[in-house]
mmCIF file of C-alpha atoms and ligand atoms in Angstrom:
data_model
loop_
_atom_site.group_PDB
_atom_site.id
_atom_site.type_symbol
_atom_site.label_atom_id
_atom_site.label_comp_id
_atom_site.label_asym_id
_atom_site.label_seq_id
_atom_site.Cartn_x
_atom_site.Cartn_y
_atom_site.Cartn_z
ATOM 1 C CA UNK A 1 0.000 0.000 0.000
ATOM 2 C CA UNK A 2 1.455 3.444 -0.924
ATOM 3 C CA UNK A 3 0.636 5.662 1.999
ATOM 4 C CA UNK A 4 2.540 8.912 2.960
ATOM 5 C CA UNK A 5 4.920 8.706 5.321
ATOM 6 C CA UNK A 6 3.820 11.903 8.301
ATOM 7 C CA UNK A 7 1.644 11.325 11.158
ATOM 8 C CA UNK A 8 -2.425 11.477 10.466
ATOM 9 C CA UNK A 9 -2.511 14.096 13.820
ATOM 10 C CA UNK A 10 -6.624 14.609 14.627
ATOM 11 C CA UNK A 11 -7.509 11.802 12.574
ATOM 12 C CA UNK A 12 -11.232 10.511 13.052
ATOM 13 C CA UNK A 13 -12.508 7.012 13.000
ATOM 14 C CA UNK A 14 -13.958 5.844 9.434
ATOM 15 C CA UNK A 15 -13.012 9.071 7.426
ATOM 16 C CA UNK A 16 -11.793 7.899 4.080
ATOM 17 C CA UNK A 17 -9.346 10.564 4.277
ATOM 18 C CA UNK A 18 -7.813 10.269 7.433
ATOM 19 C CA UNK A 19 -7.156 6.457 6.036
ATOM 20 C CA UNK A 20 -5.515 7.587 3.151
ATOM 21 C CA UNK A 21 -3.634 10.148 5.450
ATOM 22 C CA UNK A 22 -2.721 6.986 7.620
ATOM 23 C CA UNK A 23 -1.299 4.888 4.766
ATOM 24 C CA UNK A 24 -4.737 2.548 5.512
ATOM 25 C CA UNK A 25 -6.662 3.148 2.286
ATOM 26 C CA UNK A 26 -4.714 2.333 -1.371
ATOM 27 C CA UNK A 27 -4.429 5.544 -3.257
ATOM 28 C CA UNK A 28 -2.371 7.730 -6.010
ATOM 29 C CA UNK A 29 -0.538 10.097 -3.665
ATOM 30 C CA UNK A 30 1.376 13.154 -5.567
ATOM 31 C CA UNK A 31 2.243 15.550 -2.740
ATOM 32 C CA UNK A 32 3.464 14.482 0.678
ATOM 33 C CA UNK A 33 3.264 17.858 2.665
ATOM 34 C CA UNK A 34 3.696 18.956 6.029
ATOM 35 C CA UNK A 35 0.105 19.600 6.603
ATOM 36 C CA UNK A 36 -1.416 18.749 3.372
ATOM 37 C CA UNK A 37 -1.420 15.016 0.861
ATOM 38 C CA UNK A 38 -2.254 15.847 -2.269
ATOM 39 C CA UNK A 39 -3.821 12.280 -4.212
ATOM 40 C CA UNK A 40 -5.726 11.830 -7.279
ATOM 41 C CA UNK A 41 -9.635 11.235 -7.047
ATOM 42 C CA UNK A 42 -10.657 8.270 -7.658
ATOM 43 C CA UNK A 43 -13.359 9.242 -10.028
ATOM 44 C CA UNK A 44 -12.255 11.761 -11.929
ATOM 45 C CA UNK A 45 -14.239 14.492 -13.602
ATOM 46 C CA UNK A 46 -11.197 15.615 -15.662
ATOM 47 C CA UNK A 47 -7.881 14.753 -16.814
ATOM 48 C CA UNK A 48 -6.236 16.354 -13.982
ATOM 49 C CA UNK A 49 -8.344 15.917 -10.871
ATOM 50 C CA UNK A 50 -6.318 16.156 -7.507
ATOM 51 C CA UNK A 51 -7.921 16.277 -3.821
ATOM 52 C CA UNK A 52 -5.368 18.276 -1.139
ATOM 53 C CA UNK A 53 -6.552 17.701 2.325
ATOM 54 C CA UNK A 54 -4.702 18.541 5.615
ATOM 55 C CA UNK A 55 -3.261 15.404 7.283
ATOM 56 C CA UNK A 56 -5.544 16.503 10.271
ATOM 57 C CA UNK A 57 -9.223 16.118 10.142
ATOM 58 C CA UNK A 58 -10.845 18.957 9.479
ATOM 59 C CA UNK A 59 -14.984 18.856 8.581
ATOM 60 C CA UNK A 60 -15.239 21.171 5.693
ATOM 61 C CA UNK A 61 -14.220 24.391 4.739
ATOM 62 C CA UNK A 62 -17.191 26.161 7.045
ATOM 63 C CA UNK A 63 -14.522 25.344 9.920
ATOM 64 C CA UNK A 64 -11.640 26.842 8.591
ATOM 65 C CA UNK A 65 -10.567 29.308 10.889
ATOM 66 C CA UNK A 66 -7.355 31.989 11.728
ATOM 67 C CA UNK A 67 -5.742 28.924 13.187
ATOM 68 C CA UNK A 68 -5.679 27.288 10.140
ATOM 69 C CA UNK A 69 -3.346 29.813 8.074
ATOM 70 C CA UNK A 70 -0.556 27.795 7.883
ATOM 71 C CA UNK A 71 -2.399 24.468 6.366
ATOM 72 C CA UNK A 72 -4.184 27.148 3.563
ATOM 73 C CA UNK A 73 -1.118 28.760 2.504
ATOM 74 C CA UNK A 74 0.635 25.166 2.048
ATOM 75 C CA UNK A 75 -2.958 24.571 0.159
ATOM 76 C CA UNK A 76 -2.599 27.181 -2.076
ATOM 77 C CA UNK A 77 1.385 26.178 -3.050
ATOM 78 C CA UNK A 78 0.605 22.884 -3.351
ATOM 79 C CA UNK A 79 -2.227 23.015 -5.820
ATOM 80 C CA UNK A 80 0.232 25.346 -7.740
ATOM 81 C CA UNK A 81 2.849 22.553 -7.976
ATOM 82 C CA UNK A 82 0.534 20.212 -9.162
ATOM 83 C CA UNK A 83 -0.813 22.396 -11.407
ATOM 84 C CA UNK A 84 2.856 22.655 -12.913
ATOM 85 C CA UNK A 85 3.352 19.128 -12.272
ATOM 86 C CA UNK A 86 0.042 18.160 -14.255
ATOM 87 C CA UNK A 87 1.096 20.635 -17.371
ATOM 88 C CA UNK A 88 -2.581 22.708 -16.826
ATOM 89 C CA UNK A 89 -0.558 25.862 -15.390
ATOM 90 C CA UNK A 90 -1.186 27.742 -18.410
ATOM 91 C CA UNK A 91 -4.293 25.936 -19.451
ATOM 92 C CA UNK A 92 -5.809 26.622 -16.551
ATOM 93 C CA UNK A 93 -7.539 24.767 -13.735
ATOM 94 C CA UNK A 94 -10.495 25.080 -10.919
ATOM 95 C CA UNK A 95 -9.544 25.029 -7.177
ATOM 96 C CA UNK A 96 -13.035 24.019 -5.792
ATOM 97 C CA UNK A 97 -14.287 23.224 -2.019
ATOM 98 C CA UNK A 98 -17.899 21.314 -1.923
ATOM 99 C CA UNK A 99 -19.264 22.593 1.621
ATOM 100 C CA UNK A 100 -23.038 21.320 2.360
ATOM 101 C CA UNK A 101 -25.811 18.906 0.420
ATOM 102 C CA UNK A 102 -26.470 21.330 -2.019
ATOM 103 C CA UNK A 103 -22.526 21.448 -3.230
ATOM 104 C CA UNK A 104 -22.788 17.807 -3.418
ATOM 105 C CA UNK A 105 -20.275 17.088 -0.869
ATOM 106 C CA UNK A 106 -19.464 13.469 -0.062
ATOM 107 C CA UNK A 107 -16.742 13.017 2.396
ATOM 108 C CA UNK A 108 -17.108 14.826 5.336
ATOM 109 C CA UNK A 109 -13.006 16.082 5.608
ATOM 110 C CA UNK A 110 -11.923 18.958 3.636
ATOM 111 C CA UNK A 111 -10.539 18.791 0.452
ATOM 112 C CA UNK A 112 -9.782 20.936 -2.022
ATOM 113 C CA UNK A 113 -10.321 19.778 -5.652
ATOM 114 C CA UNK A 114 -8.049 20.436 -8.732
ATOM 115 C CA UNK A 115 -9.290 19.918 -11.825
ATOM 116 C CA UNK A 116 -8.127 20.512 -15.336
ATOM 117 C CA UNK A 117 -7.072 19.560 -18.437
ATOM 118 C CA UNK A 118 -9.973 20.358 -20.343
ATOM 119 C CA UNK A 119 -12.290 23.552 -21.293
ATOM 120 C CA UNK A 120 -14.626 23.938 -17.782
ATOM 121 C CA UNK A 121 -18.379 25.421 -18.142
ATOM 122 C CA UNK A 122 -19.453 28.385 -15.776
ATOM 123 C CA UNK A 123 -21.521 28.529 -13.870
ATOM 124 C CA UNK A 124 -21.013 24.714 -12.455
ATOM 125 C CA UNK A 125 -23.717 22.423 -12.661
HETATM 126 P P1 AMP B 1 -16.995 15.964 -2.711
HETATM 127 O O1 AMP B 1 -18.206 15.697 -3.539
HETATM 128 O O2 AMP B 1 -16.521 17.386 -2.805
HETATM 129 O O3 AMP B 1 -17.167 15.504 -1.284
HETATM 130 O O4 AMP B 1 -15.835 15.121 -3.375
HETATM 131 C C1 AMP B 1 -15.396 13.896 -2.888
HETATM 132 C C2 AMP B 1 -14.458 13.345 -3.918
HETATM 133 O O5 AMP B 1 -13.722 12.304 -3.319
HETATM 134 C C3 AMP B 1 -15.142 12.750 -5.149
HETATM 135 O O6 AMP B 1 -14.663 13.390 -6.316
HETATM 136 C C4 AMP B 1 -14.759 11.279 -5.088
HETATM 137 O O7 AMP B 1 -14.565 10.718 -6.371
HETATM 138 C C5 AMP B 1 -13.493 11.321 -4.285
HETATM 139 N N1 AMP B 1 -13.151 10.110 -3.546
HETATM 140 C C6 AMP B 1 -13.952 9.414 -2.702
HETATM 141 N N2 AMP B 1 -13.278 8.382 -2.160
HETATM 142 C C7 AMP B 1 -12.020 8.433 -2.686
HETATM 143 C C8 AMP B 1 -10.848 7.646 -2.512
HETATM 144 N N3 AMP B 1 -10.827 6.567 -1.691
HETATM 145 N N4 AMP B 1 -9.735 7.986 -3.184
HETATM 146 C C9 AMP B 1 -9.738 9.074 -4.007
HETATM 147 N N5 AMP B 1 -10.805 9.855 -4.194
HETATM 148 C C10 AMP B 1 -11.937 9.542 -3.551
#
């Protein structure tokens, strides 16, 4: 099983996330961050489609807070680098995070999707 290699610190019991995090759950990790693993979805929407979430467990984006600077800033880098990684850097990409029933969000700890590759519509669906 590939699984990154920090500690899963606030991890909570039968997130799919926090698995991955934990190097319990298979998946195609990219980025192995200080706060953040970077892996790609396993159903995606796009040719590029990356999920960053912070190696903590954190609900959604509704409880981000000033405390969690530090894990948004390594966010935002991240999704750059794998934006260069990926070759959409210039194409362009979305940074998107689902929050609530009505987003369609379907794992309750946060992630932040990347997705490109290919001509997006807007507004979303
Ligand atoms: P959301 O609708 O914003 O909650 O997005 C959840 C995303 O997680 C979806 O795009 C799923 O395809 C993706 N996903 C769910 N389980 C896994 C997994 N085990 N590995 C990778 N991606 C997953």
């Amino acid at each position: 099983m590939s699984g990154p290699s920090g500690p899963a610190t606030g991890s909570s019991a039968s997130c799919p996330f926090c698995d991955i995090v934990a190097g319990r759950r298979p998946a195609r990790i990219i980025v192995d961050g200080t706060l953040v693993v970077a892996f790609r979805d396993i159903a995606p929407v796009a040719p590029t489609h990356v999920l960053l979430v912070p190696r903590a467990h954190v609900p959604d984006a509704s409880a981000l807070g000033p405390e969690h600077a530090d894990l948004l800033a390594e966010m935002a880098v991240v999704a750059r680098k794998v934006a260069e990684a990926d070759g959409v850097a210039s194409s362009g990409y979305r940074l998107v995070f689902n929050v609530g029933p009505d987003s369609g969000n379907s794992v309750g700890h946060l992630h932040l999707h990347l997705v490109g590759g290919r001509p997006m519509a807007w507004p979303p669906g």
